[in-house]
PDB file of C-alpha atoms in Angstrom:
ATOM      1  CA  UNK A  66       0.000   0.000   0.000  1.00  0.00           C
ATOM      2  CA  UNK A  67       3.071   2.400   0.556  1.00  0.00           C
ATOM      3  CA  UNK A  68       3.907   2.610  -2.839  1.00  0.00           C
ATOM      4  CA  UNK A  69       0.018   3.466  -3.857  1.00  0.00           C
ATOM      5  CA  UNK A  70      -0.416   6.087  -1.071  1.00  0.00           C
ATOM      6  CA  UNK A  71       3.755   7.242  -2.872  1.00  0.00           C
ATOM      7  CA  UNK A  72       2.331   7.516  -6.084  1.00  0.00           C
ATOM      8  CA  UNK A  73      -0.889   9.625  -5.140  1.00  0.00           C
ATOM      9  CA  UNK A  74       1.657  11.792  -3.616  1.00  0.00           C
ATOM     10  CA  UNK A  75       3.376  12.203  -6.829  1.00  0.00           C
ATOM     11  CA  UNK A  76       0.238  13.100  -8.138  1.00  0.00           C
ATOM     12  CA  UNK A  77      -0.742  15.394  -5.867  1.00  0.00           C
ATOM     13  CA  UNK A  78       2.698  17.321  -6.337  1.00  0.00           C
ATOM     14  CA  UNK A  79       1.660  17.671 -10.199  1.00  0.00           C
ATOM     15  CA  UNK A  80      -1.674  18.513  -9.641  1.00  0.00           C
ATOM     16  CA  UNK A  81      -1.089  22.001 -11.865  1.00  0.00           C
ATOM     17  CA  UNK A  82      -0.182  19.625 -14.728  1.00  0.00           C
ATOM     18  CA  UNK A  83      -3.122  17.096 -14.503  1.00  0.00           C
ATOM     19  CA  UNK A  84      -6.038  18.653 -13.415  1.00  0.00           C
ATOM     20  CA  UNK A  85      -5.645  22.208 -14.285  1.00  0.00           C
ATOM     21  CA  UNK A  86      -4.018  21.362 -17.158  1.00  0.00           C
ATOM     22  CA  UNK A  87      -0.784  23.961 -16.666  1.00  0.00           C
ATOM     23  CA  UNK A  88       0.731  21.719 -19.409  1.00  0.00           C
ATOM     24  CA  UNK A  89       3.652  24.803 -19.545  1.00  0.00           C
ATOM     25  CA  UNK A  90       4.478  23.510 -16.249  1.00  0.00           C
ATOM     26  CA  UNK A  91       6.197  20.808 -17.345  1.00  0.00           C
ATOM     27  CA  UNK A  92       8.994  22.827 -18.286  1.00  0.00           C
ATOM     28  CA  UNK A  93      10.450  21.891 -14.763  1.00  0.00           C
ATOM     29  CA  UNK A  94      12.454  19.024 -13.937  1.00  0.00           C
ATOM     30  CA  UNK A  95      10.445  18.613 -10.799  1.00  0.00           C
ATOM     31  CA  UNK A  96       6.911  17.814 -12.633  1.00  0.00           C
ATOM     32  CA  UNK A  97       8.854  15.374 -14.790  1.00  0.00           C
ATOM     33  CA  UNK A  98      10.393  13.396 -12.770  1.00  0.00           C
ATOM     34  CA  UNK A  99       7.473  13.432  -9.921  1.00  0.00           C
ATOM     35  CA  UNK A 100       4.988  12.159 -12.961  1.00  0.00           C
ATOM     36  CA  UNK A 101       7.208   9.546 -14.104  1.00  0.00           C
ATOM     37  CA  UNK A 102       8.065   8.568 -10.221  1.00  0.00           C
ATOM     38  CA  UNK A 103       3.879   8.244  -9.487  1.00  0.00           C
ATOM     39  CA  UNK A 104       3.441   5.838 -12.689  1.00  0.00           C
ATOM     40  CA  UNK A 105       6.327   3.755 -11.579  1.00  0.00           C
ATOM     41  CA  UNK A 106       4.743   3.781  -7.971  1.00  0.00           C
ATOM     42  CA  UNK A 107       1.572   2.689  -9.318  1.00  0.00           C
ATOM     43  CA  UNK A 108       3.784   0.036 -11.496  1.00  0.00           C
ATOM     44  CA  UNK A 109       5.521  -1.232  -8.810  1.00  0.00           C
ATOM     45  CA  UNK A 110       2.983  -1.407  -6.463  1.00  0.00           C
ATOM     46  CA  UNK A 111       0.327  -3.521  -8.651  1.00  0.00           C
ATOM     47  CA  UNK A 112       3.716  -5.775  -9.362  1.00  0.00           C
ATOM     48  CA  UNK A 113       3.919  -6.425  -5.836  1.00  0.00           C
ATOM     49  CA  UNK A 114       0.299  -7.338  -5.285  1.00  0.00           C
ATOM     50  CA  UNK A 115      -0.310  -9.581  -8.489  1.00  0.00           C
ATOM     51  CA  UNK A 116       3.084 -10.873  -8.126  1.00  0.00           C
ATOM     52  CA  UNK A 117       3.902  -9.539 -11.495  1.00  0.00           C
ATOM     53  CA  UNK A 118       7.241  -7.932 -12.688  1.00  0.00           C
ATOM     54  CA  UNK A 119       8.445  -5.085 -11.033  1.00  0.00           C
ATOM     55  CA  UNK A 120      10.215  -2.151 -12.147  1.00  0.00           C
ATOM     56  CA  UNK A 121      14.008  -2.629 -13.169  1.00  0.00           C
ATOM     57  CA  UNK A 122      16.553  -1.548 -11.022  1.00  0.00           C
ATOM     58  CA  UNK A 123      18.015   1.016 -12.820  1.00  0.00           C
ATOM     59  CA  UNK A 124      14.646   2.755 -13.401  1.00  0.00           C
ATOM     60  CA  UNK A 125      13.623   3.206 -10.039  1.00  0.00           C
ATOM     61  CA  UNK A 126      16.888   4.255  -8.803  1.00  0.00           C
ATOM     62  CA  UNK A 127      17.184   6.467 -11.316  1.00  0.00           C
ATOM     63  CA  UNK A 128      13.779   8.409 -10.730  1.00  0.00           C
ATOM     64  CA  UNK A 129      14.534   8.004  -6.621  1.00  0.00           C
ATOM     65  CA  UNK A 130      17.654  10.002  -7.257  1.00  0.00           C
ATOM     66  CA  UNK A 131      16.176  12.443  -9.671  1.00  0.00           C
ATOM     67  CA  UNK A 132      13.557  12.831  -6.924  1.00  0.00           C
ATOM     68  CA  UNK A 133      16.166  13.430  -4.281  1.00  0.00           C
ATOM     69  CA  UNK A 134      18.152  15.729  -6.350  1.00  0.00           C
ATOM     70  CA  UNK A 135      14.774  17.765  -7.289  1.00  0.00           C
ATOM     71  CA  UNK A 136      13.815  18.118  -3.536  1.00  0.00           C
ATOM     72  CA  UNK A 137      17.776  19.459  -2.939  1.00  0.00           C
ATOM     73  CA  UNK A 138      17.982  21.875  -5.245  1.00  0.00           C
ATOM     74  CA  UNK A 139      14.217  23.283  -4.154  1.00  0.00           C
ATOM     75  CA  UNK A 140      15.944  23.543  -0.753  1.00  0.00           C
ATOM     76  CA  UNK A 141      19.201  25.034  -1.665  1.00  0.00           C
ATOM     77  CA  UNK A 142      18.257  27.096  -4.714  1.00  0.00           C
ATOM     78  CA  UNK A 143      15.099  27.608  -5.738  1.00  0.00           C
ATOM     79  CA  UNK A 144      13.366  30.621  -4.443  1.00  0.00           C
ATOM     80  CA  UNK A 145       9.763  29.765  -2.073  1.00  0.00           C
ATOM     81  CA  UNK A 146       7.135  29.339  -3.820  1.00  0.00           C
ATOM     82  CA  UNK A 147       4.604  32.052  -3.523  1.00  0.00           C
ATOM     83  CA  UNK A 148       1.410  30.708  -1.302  1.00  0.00           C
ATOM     84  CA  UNK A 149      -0.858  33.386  -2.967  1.00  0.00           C
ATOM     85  CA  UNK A 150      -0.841  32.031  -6.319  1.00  0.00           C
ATOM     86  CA  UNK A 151       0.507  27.963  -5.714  1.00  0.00           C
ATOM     87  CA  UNK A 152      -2.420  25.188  -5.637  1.00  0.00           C
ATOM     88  CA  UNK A 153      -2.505  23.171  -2.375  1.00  0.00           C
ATOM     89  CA  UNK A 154      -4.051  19.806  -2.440  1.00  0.00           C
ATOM     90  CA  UNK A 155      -4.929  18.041   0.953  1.00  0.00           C
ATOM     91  CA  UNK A 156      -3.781  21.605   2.595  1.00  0.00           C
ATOM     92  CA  UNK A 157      -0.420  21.176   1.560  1.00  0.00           C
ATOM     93  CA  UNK A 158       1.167  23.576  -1.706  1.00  0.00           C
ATOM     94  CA  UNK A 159       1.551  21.657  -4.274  1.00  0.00           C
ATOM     95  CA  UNK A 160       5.218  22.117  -4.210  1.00  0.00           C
ATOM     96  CA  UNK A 161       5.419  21.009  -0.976  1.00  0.00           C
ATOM     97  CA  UNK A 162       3.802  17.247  -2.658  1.00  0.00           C
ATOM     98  CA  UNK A 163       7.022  17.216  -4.987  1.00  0.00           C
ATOM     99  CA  UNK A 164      10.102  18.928  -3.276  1.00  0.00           C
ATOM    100  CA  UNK A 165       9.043  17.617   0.303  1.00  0.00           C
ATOM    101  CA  UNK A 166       7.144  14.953   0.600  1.00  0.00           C
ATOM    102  CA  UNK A 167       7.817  12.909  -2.358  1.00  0.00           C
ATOM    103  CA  UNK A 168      11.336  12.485  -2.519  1.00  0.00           C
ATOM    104  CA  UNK A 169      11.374  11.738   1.317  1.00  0.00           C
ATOM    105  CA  UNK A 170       8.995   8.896   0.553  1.00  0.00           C
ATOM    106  CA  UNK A 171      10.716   7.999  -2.839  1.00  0.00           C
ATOM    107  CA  UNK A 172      14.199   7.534  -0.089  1.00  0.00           C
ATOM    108  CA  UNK A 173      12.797   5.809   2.334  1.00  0.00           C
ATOM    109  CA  UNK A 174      11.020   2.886  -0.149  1.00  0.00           C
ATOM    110  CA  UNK A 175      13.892   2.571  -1.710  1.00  0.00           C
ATOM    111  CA  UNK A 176      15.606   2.238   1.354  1.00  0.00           C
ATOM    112  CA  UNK A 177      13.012  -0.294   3.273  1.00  0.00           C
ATOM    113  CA  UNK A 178      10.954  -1.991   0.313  1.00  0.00           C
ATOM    114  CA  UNK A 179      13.287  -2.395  -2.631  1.00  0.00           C
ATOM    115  CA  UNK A 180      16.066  -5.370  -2.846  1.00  0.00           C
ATOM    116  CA  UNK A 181      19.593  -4.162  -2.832  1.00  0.00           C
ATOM    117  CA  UNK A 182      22.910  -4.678  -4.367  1.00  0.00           C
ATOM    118  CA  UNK A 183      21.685  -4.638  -7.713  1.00  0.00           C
ATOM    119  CA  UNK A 184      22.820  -1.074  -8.654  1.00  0.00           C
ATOM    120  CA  UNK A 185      26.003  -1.352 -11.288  1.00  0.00           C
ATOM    121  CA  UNK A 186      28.615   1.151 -11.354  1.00  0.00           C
ATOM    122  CA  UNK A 187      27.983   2.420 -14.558  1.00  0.00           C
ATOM    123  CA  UNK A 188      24.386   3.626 -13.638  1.00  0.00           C
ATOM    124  CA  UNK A 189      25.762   6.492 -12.065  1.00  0.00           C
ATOM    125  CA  UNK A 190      26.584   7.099 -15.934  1.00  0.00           C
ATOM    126  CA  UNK A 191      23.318   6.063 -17.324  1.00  0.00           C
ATOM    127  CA  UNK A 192      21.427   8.616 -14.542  1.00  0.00           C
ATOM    128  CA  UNK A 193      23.401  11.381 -15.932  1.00  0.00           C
ATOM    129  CA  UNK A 194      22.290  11.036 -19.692  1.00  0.00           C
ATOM    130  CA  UNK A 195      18.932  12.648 -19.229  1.00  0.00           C
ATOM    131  CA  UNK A 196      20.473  16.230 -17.755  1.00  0.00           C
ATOM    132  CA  UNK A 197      21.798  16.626 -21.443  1.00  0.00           C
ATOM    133  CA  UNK A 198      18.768  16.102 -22.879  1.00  0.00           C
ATOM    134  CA  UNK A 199      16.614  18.039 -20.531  1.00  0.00           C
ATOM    135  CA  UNK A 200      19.480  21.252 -21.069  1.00  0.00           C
ATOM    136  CA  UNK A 201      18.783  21.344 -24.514  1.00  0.00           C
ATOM    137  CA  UNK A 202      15.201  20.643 -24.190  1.00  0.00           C
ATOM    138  CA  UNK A 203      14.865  23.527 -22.306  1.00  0.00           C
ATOM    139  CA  UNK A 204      17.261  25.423 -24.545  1.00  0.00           C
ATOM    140  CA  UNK A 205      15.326  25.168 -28.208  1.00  0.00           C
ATOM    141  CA  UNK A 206      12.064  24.941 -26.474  1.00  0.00           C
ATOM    142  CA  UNK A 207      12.986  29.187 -25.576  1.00  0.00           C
ATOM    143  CA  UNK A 208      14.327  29.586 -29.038  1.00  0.00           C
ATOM    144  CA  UNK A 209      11.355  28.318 -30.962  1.00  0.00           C
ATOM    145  CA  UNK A 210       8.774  29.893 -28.040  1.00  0.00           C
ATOM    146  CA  UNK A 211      10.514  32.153 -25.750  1.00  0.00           C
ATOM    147  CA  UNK A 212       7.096  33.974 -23.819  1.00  0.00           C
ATOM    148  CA  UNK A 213       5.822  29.893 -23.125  1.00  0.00           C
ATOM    149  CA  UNK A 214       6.962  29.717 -19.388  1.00  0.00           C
ATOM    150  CA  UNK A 215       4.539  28.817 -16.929  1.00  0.00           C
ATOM    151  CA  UNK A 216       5.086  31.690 -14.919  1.00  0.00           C
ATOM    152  CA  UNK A 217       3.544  35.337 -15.172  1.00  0.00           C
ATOM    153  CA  UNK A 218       6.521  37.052 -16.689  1.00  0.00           C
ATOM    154  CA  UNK A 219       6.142  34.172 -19.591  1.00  0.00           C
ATOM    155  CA  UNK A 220       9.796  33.432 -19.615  1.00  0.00           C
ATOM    156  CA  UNK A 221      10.398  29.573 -20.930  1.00  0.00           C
ATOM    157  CA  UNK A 222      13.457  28.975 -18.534  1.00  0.00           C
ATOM    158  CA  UNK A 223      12.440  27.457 -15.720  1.00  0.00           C
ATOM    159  CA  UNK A 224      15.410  28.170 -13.692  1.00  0.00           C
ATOM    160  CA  UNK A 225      17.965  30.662 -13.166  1.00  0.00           C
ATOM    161  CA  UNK A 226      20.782  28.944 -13.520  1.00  0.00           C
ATOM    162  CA  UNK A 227      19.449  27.983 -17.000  1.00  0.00           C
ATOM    163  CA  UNK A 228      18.860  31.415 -17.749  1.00  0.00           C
ATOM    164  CA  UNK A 229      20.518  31.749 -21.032  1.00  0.00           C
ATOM    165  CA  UNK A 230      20.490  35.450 -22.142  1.00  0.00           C
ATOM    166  CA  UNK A 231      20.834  36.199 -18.197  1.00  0.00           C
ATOM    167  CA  UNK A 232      23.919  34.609 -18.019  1.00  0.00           C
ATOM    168  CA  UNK A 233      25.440  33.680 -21.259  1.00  0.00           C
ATOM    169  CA  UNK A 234      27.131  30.140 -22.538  1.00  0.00           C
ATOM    170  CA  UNK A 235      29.868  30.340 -20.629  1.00  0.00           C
ATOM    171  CA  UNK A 236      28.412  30.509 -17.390  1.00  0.00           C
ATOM    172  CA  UNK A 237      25.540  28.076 -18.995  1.00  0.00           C
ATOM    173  CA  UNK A 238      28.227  26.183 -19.399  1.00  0.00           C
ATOM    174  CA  UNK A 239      29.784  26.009 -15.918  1.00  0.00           C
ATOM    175  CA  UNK A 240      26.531  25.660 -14.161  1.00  0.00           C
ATOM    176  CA  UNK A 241      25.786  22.518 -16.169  1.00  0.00           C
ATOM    177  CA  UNK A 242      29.178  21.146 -15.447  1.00  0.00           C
ATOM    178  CA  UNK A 243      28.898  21.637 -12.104  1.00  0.00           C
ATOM    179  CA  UNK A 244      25.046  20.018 -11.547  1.00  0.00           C
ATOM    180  CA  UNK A 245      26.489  17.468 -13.777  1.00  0.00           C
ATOM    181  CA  UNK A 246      29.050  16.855 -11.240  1.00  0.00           C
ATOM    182  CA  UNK A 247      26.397  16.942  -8.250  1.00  0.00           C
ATOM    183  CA  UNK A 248      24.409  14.547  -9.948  1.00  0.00           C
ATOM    184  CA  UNK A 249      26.998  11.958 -10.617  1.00  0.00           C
ATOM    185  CA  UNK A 250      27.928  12.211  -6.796  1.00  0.00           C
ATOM    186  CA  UNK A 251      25.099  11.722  -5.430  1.00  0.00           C
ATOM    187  CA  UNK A 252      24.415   8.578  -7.662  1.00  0.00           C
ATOM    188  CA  UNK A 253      28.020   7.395  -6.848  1.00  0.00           C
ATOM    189  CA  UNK A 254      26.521   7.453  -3.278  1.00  0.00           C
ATOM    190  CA  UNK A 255      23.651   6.090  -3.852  1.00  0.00           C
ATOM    191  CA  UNK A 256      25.420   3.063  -5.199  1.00  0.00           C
ATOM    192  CA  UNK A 257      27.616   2.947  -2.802  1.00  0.00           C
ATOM    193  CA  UNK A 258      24.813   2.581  -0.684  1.00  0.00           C
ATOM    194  CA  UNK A 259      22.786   0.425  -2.300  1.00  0.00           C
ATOM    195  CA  UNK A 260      25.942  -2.305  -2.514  1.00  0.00           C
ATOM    196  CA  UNK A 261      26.441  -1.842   1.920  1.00  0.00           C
ATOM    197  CA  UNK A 262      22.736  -2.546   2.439  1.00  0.00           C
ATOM    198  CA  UNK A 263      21.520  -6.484   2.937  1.00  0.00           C
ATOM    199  CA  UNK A 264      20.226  -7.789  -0.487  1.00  0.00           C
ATOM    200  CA  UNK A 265      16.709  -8.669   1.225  1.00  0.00           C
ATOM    201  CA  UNK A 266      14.311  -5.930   1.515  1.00  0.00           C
ATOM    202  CA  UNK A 267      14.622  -4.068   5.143  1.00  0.00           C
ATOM    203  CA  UNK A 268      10.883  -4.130   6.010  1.00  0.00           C
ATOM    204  CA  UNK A 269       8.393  -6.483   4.333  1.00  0.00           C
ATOM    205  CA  UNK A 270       6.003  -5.110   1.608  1.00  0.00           C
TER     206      UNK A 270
END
């Protein structure tokens, strides 16, 4: 059931994007990876039940540390979101759903519910490709549309330290290095602790 009520917290954390149809919200890393995190919740939960197949390693720890790494930079970077003008489902800001609550949860069932030792080295590789991709997503997304951002000012970057004509390639360039190098930490840790934990699950699902 953990991994149901996890992936109606997902959803609740993209609420904007679902129900009110804010499909410019999307823009965000956050709504991505929460979206993709609920369906694999909902995946691996309904595996676990019908005794079906679950979710492949890499996959969920991939979205558990894109989750993680979402809920870090909300609490080191990001700006607070404005109560005035951000949804709240169940009382809680929809934010709240996706840089608070979710990747907590998305820790600890990895942690408690999921096997372990099964994370390869090269993953920490693999969970880097997407920040690329996303980059440039972001990047001709503004050039072909630049007034599509969510936001009221319209602007299509949905951070600052993406802001292209704010900051110019080459500190574009240094900022992505330098996530780039946060993110291959923290899966290099996350391996690392993935290989000390017991191969059976902590707490029974």
């Amino acid at each position: 059931m953990y991994r149901f009520a996890m992936a109606a917290c997902c959803f609740a954390g993209t609420y904007e994007v679902w129900h009110l149809r804010h499909y410019s919200s999307l823009v965000y890393f956050t709504f991505q990876t929460t979206l993709l995190l609920g369906v694999v919740m909902l995946w691996t939960g309904a595996a676990t039940l019908l005794k079906g197949i679950q979710p492949p390693a890499w996959l969920k720890g991939c979205l558990t540390l894109y989750s993680v790494i979402a809920g870090l930079v909300a609490l080191f970077v990001l700006p607070a979101a404005d109560p005035a003008i951000t949804p709240r489902v169940f009382g809680l800001l929809t934010v709240t759903w996706a840089h608070r609550v979710v990747p907590v949860g998305a820790l600890l069932d990895w942690l408690l519910f999921d096997p372990h030792r099964r994370f390869k080295w090269p993953y920490a590789l693999w969970w880097m490709a997407y920040l690329p991709v996303y980059v440039a997503g972001v990047l001709i997304r503004a050039a072909i549309w630049p007034h599509s951002g969510p936001l009221a000012d319209g602007t299509p970057y949905p951070y600052d330290f993406l802001n292209l004509p704010v900051l110019g390639w080459t500190r574009l360039g240094i900022n992505i290095v330098e996530y780039g190098g946060v993110f291959l930490a923290l899966g290099l840790i996350l391996i690392i602790i993935d290989r000390a934990l017991p191969q059976k699950v902590l707490v029974a699902s």
